[in-house]
């Protein structure tokens, strides 16, 4: 009897924690559709540069290797998003660099020319840190830590881009015509397109999971 009571006391907190996590996960998620099944890269397309840099393991998209990009090419919105909220859980490892592209399009190699990049970098040498709109509205210091899962949110509505990390706004920017700092990046403009995850370099290891999107009108 004492053993049963002890087991019940040990298991109860775990049940409570799991229930709280499930409740937290569902909160505010109405209208979202998953883009990653947690088992495969179905609905995604790795470009030809270094496809071995992107794999799936233990329910995560694992980024580990030289430059490559994983583009969403699935059925949701025909892979063409204009106004949306994109959410993902991200975990970085020491000195890792990555990014989440949006309003982009598939290309075989190189850094994506089209769209914008939401930066993922907590301790890499690049001063542009997690939560920034790369080379447009940068962030430093990083609002997240290596080794911890953190929530990444990108919202695009009209001409405004808002990025949140763990529910807090880290970057907000409204597109204006002929922005001087974008002249060297002609592809950095709002329109529509797909998403892409970046493998930056051989020393960068990043995990992504629970990727979902909510189209906005």
PDB file of C-alpha atoms in Angstrom:
ATOM      1  CA  UNK A   1       0.000   0.000   0.000  1.00  0.00           C
ATOM      2  CA  UNK A   2       2.811   2.364   0.904  1.00  0.00           C
ATOM      3  CA  UNK A   3       4.521   1.575  -2.409  1.00  0.00           C
ATOM      4  CA  UNK A   4       1.338   2.343  -4.333  1.00  0.00           C
ATOM      5  CA  UNK A   5       0.920   5.617  -2.458  1.00  0.00           C
ATOM      6  CA  UNK A   6       4.535   6.560  -3.146  1.00  0.00           C
ATOM      7  CA  UNK A   7       4.141   5.778  -6.851  1.00  0.00           C
ATOM      8  CA  UNK A   8       0.976   7.860  -7.004  1.00  0.00           C
ATOM      9  CA  UNK A   9       2.765  10.796  -5.400  1.00  0.00           C
ATOM     10  CA  UNK A  10       5.616  10.515  -7.886  1.00  0.00           C
ATOM     11  CA  UNK A  11       3.416  10.172 -10.961  1.00  0.00           C
ATOM     12  CA  UNK A  12       0.884  12.893 -10.076  1.00  0.00           C
ATOM     13  CA  UNK A  13       3.245  15.836 -10.730  1.00  0.00           C
ATOM     14  CA  UNK A  14       4.199  14.351 -14.113  1.00  0.00           C
ATOM     15  CA  UNK A  15       0.556  14.036 -15.122  1.00  0.00           C
ATOM     16  CA  UNK A  16      -0.082  17.614 -14.000  1.00  0.00           C
ATOM     17  CA  UNK A  17       2.950  18.900 -15.891  1.00  0.00           C
ATOM     18  CA  UNK A  18       1.963  17.094 -19.096  1.00  0.00           C
ATOM     19  CA  UNK A  19      -1.578  18.417 -18.819  1.00  0.00           C
ATOM     20  CA  UNK A  20      -0.298  21.956 -18.300  1.00  0.00           C
ATOM     21  CA  UNK A  21       2.004  21.649 -21.316  1.00  0.00           C
ATOM     22  CA  UNK A  22      -0.836  20.380 -23.488  1.00  0.00           C
ATOM     23  CA  UNK A  23      -3.085  23.190 -22.295  1.00  0.00           C
ATOM     24  CA  UNK A  24      -0.370  25.769 -22.939  1.00  0.00           C
ATOM     25  CA  UNK A  25       0.266  24.359 -26.408  1.00  0.00           C
ATOM     26  CA  UNK A  26      -3.390  24.632 -27.361  1.00  0.00           C
ATOM     27  CA  UNK A  27      -3.896  28.112 -25.932  1.00  0.00           C
ATOM     28  CA  UNK A  28      -4.191  30.712 -28.666  1.00  0.00           C
ATOM     29  CA  UNK A  29      -3.722  28.148 -31.433  1.00  0.00           C
ATOM     30  CA  UNK A  30      -7.111  28.398 -33.154  1.00  0.00           C
ATOM     31  CA  UNK A  31      -6.771  28.571 -36.923  1.00  0.00           C
ATOM     32  CA  UNK A  32      -3.234  27.182 -37.090  1.00  0.00           C
ATOM     33  CA  UNK A  33      -2.194  24.355 -39.413  1.00  0.00           C
ATOM     34  CA  UNK A  34       0.908  22.220 -38.880  1.00  0.00           C
ATOM     35  CA  UNK A  35       3.582  22.325 -41.593  1.00  0.00           C
ATOM     36  CA  UNK A  36       5.780  19.550 -40.126  1.00  0.00           C
ATOM     37  CA  UNK A  37       4.541  16.059 -39.264  1.00  0.00           C
ATOM     38  CA  UNK A  38       7.389  15.331 -36.837  1.00  0.00           C
ATOM     39  CA  UNK A  39       8.372  12.199 -38.770  1.00  0.00           C
ATOM     40  CA  UNK A  40       9.593  13.219 -42.204  1.00  0.00           C
ATOM     41  CA  UNK A  41      10.255  16.117 -44.548  1.00  0.00           C
ATOM     42  CA  UNK A  42       6.980  15.504 -46.367  1.00  0.00           C
ATOM     43  CA  UNK A  43       5.792  18.822 -47.784  1.00  0.00           C
ATOM     44  CA  UNK A  44       9.311  20.271 -47.687  1.00  0.00           C
ATOM     45  CA  UNK A  45      12.069  20.462 -50.294  1.00  0.00           C
ATOM     46  CA  UNK A  46      15.788  20.588 -49.494  1.00  0.00           C
ATOM     47  CA  UNK A  47      17.809  22.433 -52.090  1.00  0.00           C
ATOM     48  CA  UNK A  48      20.656  20.800 -53.998  1.00  0.00           C
ATOM     49  CA  UNK A  49      23.581  22.479 -52.254  1.00  0.00           C
ATOM     50  CA  UNK A  50      24.133  20.211 -49.211  1.00  0.00           C
ATOM     51  CA  UNK A  51      20.925  18.225 -48.638  1.00  0.00           C
ATOM     52  CA  UNK A  52      22.600  16.011 -46.022  1.00  0.00           C
ATOM     53  CA  UNK A  53      22.716  19.040 -43.684  1.00  0.00           C
ATOM     54  CA  UNK A  54      18.987  18.737 -42.953  1.00  0.00           C
ATOM     55  CA  UNK A  55      17.410  15.626 -41.415  1.00  0.00           C
ATOM     56  CA  UNK A  56      14.602  14.556 -39.090  1.00  0.00           C
ATOM     57  CA  UNK A  57      15.359  12.946 -35.726  1.00  0.00           C
ATOM     58  CA  UNK A  58      13.294  12.418 -32.569  1.00  0.00           C
ATOM     59  CA  UNK A  59      10.465  14.591 -33.856  1.00  0.00           C
ATOM     60  CA  UNK A  60      12.718  17.502 -34.789  1.00  0.00           C
ATOM     61  CA  UNK A  61      14.051  19.003 -37.990  1.00  0.00           C
ATOM     62  CA  UNK A  62      17.792  18.861 -37.331  1.00  0.00           C
ATOM     63  CA  UNK A  63      20.061  21.421 -38.985  1.00  0.00           C
ATOM     64  CA  UNK A  64      23.679  20.254 -38.844  1.00  0.00           C
ATOM     65  CA  UNK A  65      26.127  20.827 -41.669  1.00  0.00           C
ATOM     66  CA  UNK A  66      27.284  23.212 -44.398  1.00  0.00           C
ATOM     67  CA  UNK A  67      25.008  25.690 -46.133  1.00  0.00           C
ATOM     68  CA  UNK A  68      21.636  24.411 -47.313  1.00  0.00           C
ATOM     69  CA  UNK A  69      18.020  25.544 -47.204  1.00  0.00           C
ATOM     70  CA  UNK A  70      14.794  23.666 -46.568  1.00  0.00           C
ATOM     71  CA  UNK A  71      11.807  25.201 -48.375  1.00  0.00           C
ATOM     72  CA  UNK A  72       8.185  24.536 -47.537  1.00  0.00           C
ATOM     73  CA  UNK A  73       6.584  23.053 -50.678  1.00  0.00           C
ATOM     74  CA  UNK A  74       3.429  21.486 -49.281  1.00  0.00           C
ATOM     75  CA  UNK A  75      -0.280  21.853 -49.893  1.00  0.00           C
ATOM     76  CA  UNK A  76      -1.102  24.472 -47.257  1.00  0.00           C
ATOM     77  CA  UNK A  77      -1.968  27.692 -49.128  1.00  0.00           C
ATOM     78  CA  UNK A  78      -0.205  26.127 -52.127  1.00  0.00           C
ATOM     79  CA  UNK A  79       3.044  27.117 -50.393  1.00  0.00           C
ATOM     80  CA  UNK A  80       2.266  30.769 -51.029  1.00  0.00           C
ATOM     81  CA  UNK A  81       1.711  32.950 -47.978  1.00  0.00           C
ATOM     82  CA  UNK A  82       1.070  36.687 -47.880  1.00  0.00           C
ATOM     83  CA  UNK A  83      -0.442  37.673 -44.531  1.00  0.00           C
ATOM     84  CA  UNK A  84       0.147  35.106 -41.796  1.00  0.00           C
ATOM     85  CA  UNK A  85       1.359  34.169 -38.341  1.00  0.00           C
ATOM     86  CA  UNK A  86       4.102  31.526 -38.332  1.00  0.00           C
ATOM     87  CA  UNK A  87       5.047  29.806 -35.085  1.00  0.00           C
ATOM     88  CA  UNK A  88       7.820  27.325 -34.333  1.00  0.00           C
ATOM     89  CA  UNK A  89       9.785  25.984 -31.407  1.00  0.00           C
ATOM     90  CA  UNK A  90      13.533  26.364 -31.813  1.00  0.00           C
ATOM     91  CA  UNK A  91      16.575  25.120 -29.923  1.00  0.00           C
ATOM     92  CA  UNK A  92      20.077  26.341 -30.694  1.00  0.00           C
ATOM     93  CA  UNK A  93      23.390  24.855 -29.666  1.00  0.00           C
ATOM     94  CA  UNK A  94      26.591  26.825 -28.886  1.00  0.00           C
ATOM     95  CA  UNK A  95      27.869  29.056 -31.708  1.00  0.00           C
ATOM     96  CA  UNK A  96      24.941  28.152 -33.983  1.00  0.00           C
ATOM     97  CA  UNK A  97      23.530  30.408 -36.683  1.00  0.00           C
ATOM     98  CA  UNK A  98      20.367  29.880 -38.717  1.00  0.00           C
ATOM     99  CA  UNK A  99      17.312  31.719 -39.941  1.00  0.00           C
ATOM    100  CA  UNK A 100      13.680  31.434 -40.939  1.00  0.00           C
ATOM    101  CA  UNK A 101      12.945  32.928 -44.356  1.00  0.00           C
ATOM    102  CA  UNK A 102       9.497  34.087 -45.421  1.00  0.00           C
ATOM    103  CA  UNK A 103       8.027  35.538 -48.626  1.00  0.00           C
ATOM    104  CA  UNK A 104      10.812  33.599 -50.317  1.00  0.00           C
ATOM    105  CA  UNK A 105      10.989  31.074 -53.151  1.00  0.00           C
ATOM    106  CA  UNK A 106      12.940  27.912 -53.896  1.00  0.00           C
ATOM    107  CA  UNK A 107      16.422  28.168 -55.336  1.00  0.00           C
ATOM    108  CA  UNK A 108      18.976  25.401 -55.864  1.00  0.00           C
ATOM    109  CA  UNK A 109      21.866  27.011 -53.983  1.00  0.00           C
ATOM    110  CA  UNK A 110      23.148  30.126 -52.249  1.00  0.00           C
ATOM    111  CA  UNK A 111      21.458  32.417 -49.760  1.00  0.00           C
ATOM    112  CA  UNK A 112      17.809  32.972 -50.754  1.00  0.00           C
ATOM    113  CA  UNK A 113      17.507  36.147 -52.812  1.00  0.00           C
ATOM    114  CA  UNK A 114      13.786  36.641 -52.262  1.00  0.00           C
ATOM    115  CA  UNK A 115      12.023  37.596 -49.063  1.00  0.00           C
ATOM    116  CA  UNK A 116      13.165  38.340 -45.535  1.00  0.00           C
ATOM    117  CA  UNK A 117      15.109  36.399 -42.905  1.00  0.00           C
ATOM    118  CA  UNK A 118      14.144  36.193 -39.244  1.00  0.00           C
ATOM    119  CA  UNK A 119      17.449  35.601 -37.476  1.00  0.00           C
ATOM    120  CA  UNK A 120      18.229  32.581 -35.275  1.00  0.00           C
ATOM    121  CA  UNK A 121      21.516  33.146 -33.432  1.00  0.00           C
ATOM    122  CA  UNK A 122      22.102  33.225 -29.694  1.00  0.00           C
ATOM    123  CA  UNK A 123      25.901  32.821 -29.401  1.00  0.00           C
ATOM    124  CA  UNK A 124      27.346  32.786 -32.934  1.00  0.00           C
ATOM    125  CA  UNK A 125      29.895  35.516 -33.684  1.00  0.00           C
ATOM    126  CA  UNK A 126      27.499  37.441 -35.924  1.00  0.00           C
ATOM    127  CA  UNK A 127      26.214  40.403 -33.839  1.00  0.00           C
ATOM    128  CA  UNK A 128      22.763  40.064 -35.417  1.00  0.00           C
ATOM    129  CA  UNK A 129      20.902  37.956 -32.862  1.00  0.00           C
ATOM    130  CA  UNK A 130      17.746  35.877 -32.491  1.00  0.00           C
ATOM    131  CA  UNK A 131      14.512  37.774 -32.934  1.00  0.00           C
ATOM    132  CA  UNK A 132      15.804  40.307 -35.421  1.00  0.00           C
ATOM    133  CA  UNK A 133      14.798  40.937 -39.015  1.00  0.00           C
ATOM    134  CA  UNK A 134      18.186  40.274 -40.568  1.00  0.00           C
ATOM    135  CA  UNK A 135      19.993  43.398 -41.854  1.00  0.00           C
ATOM    136  CA  UNK A 136      16.730  45.341 -41.629  1.00  0.00           C
ATOM    137  CA  UNK A 137      15.840  45.574 -37.923  1.00  0.00           C
ATOM    138  CA  UNK A 138      18.530  43.742 -35.979  1.00  0.00           C
ATOM    139  CA  UNK A 139      18.546  42.624 -32.349  1.00  0.00           C
ATOM    140  CA  UNK A 140      21.369  42.417 -29.792  1.00  0.00           C
ATOM    141  CA  UNK A 141      21.628  40.882 -27.202  1.00  0.00           C
ATOM    142  CA  UNK A 142      19.826  37.622 -27.875  1.00  0.00           C
ATOM    143  CA  UNK A 143      16.517  37.151 -26.026  1.00  0.00           C
ATOM    144  CA  UNK A 144      16.947  33.352 -25.775  1.00  0.00           C
ATOM    145  CA  UNK A 145      19.560  30.839 -24.612  1.00  0.00           C
ATOM    146  CA  UNK A 146      21.333  27.891 -26.191  1.00  0.00           C
ATOM    147  CA  UNK A 147      20.011  24.515 -25.091  1.00  0.00           C
ATOM    148  CA  UNK A 148      16.505  25.753 -24.276  1.00  0.00           C
ATOM    149  CA  UNK A 149      13.464  25.429 -26.516  1.00  0.00           C
ATOM    150  CA  UNK A 150      12.052  28.868 -27.247  1.00  0.00           C
ATOM    151  CA  UNK A 151       8.954  30.002 -29.097  1.00  0.00           C
ATOM    152  CA  UNK A 152       9.484  31.914 -32.334  1.00  0.00           C
ATOM    153  CA  UNK A 153       6.653  33.873 -33.938  1.00  0.00           C
ATOM    154  CA  UNK A 154       6.664  35.828 -37.203  1.00  0.00           C
ATOM    155  CA  UNK A 155       3.621  37.904 -38.115  1.00  0.00           C
ATOM    156  CA  UNK A 156       3.141  39.633 -41.464  1.00  0.00           C
ATOM    157  CA  UNK A 157       0.101  41.813 -42.055  1.00  0.00           C
ATOM    158  CA  UNK A 158       0.063  44.250 -44.930  1.00  0.00           C
ATOM    159  CA  UNK A 159       3.364  46.124 -44.831  1.00  0.00           C
ATOM    160  CA  UNK A 160       4.184  45.320 -41.198  1.00  0.00           C
ATOM    161  CA  UNK A 161       6.442  42.543 -39.882  1.00  0.00           C
ATOM    162  CA  UNK A 162       6.451  41.654 -36.181  1.00  0.00           C
ATOM    163  CA  UNK A 163       8.733  39.091 -34.558  1.00  0.00           C
ATOM    164  CA  UNK A 164       8.189  37.682 -31.074  1.00  0.00           C
ATOM    165  CA  UNK A 165      10.375  35.422 -28.948  1.00  0.00           C
ATOM    166  CA  UNK A 166       8.605  33.661 -26.087  1.00  0.00           C
ATOM    167  CA  UNK A 167       5.646  35.994 -26.515  1.00  0.00           C
ATOM    168  CA  UNK A 168       7.632  39.249 -26.356  1.00  0.00           C
ATOM    169  CA  UNK A 169       8.087  41.565 -29.347  1.00  0.00           C
ATOM    170  CA  UNK A 170      11.760  41.726 -30.327  1.00  0.00           C
ATOM    171  CA  UNK A 171      11.455  43.409 -33.718  1.00  0.00           C
ATOM    172  CA  UNK A 172       8.751  45.374 -35.500  1.00  0.00           C
ATOM    173  CA  UNK A 173       9.179  46.999 -38.888  1.00  0.00           C
ATOM    174  CA  UNK A 174       6.916  48.572 -41.484  1.00  0.00           C
ATOM    175  CA  UNK A 175       8.006  48.524 -45.102  1.00  0.00           C
ATOM    176  CA  UNK A 176       8.409  51.908 -46.752  1.00  0.00           C
ATOM    177  CA  UNK A 177       9.077  52.621 -50.440  1.00  0.00           C
ATOM    178  CA  UNK A 178      12.734  52.902 -51.461  1.00  0.00           C
ATOM    179  CA  UNK A 179      14.193  52.189 -48.008  1.00  0.00           C
ATOM    180  CA  UNK A 180      17.890  53.217 -48.295  1.00  0.00           C
ATOM    181  CA  UNK A 181      19.285  50.219 -46.382  1.00  0.00           C
ATOM    182  CA  UNK A 182      17.501  47.772 -48.724  1.00  0.00           C
ATOM    183  CA  UNK A 183      18.976  49.098 -51.980  1.00  0.00           C
ATOM    184  CA  UNK A 184      21.697  46.429 -51.878  1.00  0.00           C
ATOM    185  CA  UNK A 185      19.075  43.718 -51.262  1.00  0.00           C
ATOM    186  CA  UNK A 186      16.468  44.134 -54.031  1.00  0.00           C
ATOM    187  CA  UNK A 187      14.783  40.839 -53.142  1.00  0.00           C
ATOM    188  CA  UNK A 188      13.988  42.011 -49.619  1.00  0.00           C
ATOM    189  CA  UNK A 189      10.447  43.136 -50.252  1.00  0.00           C
ATOM    190  CA  UNK A 190       7.026  42.089 -49.068  1.00  0.00           C
ATOM    191  CA  UNK A 191       4.758  40.287 -51.480  1.00  0.00           C
ATOM    192  CA  UNK A 192       4.094  36.605 -50.947  1.00  0.00           C
ATOM    193  CA  UNK A 193       6.003  33.351 -50.967  1.00  0.00           C
ATOM    194  CA  UNK A 194       6.980  30.328 -48.961  1.00  0.00           C
ATOM    195  CA  UNK A 195       9.101  29.633 -45.868  1.00  0.00           C
ATOM    196  CA  UNK A 196      12.641  28.252 -45.599  1.00  0.00           C
ATOM    197  CA  UNK A 197      14.898  27.055 -42.788  1.00  0.00           C
ATOM    198  CA  UNK A 198      18.614  27.709 -43.058  1.00  0.00           C
ATOM    199  CA  UNK A 199      21.685  25.551 -42.504  1.00  0.00           C
ATOM    200  CA  UNK A 200      24.339  28.244 -42.160  1.00  0.00           C
ATOM    201  CA  UNK A 201      27.695  26.525 -41.653  1.00  0.00           C
ATOM    202  CA  UNK A 202      29.258  23.198 -40.536  1.00  0.00           C
ATOM    203  CA  UNK A 203      29.509  24.290 -36.893  1.00  0.00           C
ATOM    204  CA  UNK A 204      25.882  25.375 -36.522  1.00  0.00           C
ATOM    205  CA  UNK A 205      23.408  22.912 -34.979  1.00  0.00           C
ATOM    206  CA  UNK A 206      19.763  23.932 -34.589  1.00  0.00           C
ATOM    207  CA  UNK A 207      16.554  21.983 -33.971  1.00  0.00           C
ATOM    208  CA  UNK A 208      13.062  23.015 -35.117  1.00  0.00           C
ATOM    209  CA  UNK A 209       9.714  21.484 -34.181  1.00  0.00           C
ATOM    210  CA  UNK A 210       5.998  22.267 -33.908  1.00  0.00           C
ATOM    211  CA  UNK A 211       6.006  24.473 -37.017  1.00  0.00           C
ATOM    212  CA  UNK A 212       2.534  25.817 -37.786  1.00  0.00           C
ATOM    213  CA  UNK A 213       0.947  28.681 -39.653  1.00  0.00           C
ATOM    214  CA  UNK A 214      -2.230  30.716 -39.530  1.00  0.00           C
ATOM    215  CA  UNK A 215      -3.150  32.601 -42.717  1.00  0.00           C
ATOM    216  CA  UNK A 216      -4.500  36.113 -42.146  1.00  0.00           C
ATOM    217  CA  UNK A 217      -6.856  38.075 -44.372  1.00  0.00           C
TER     218      UNK A 217
END
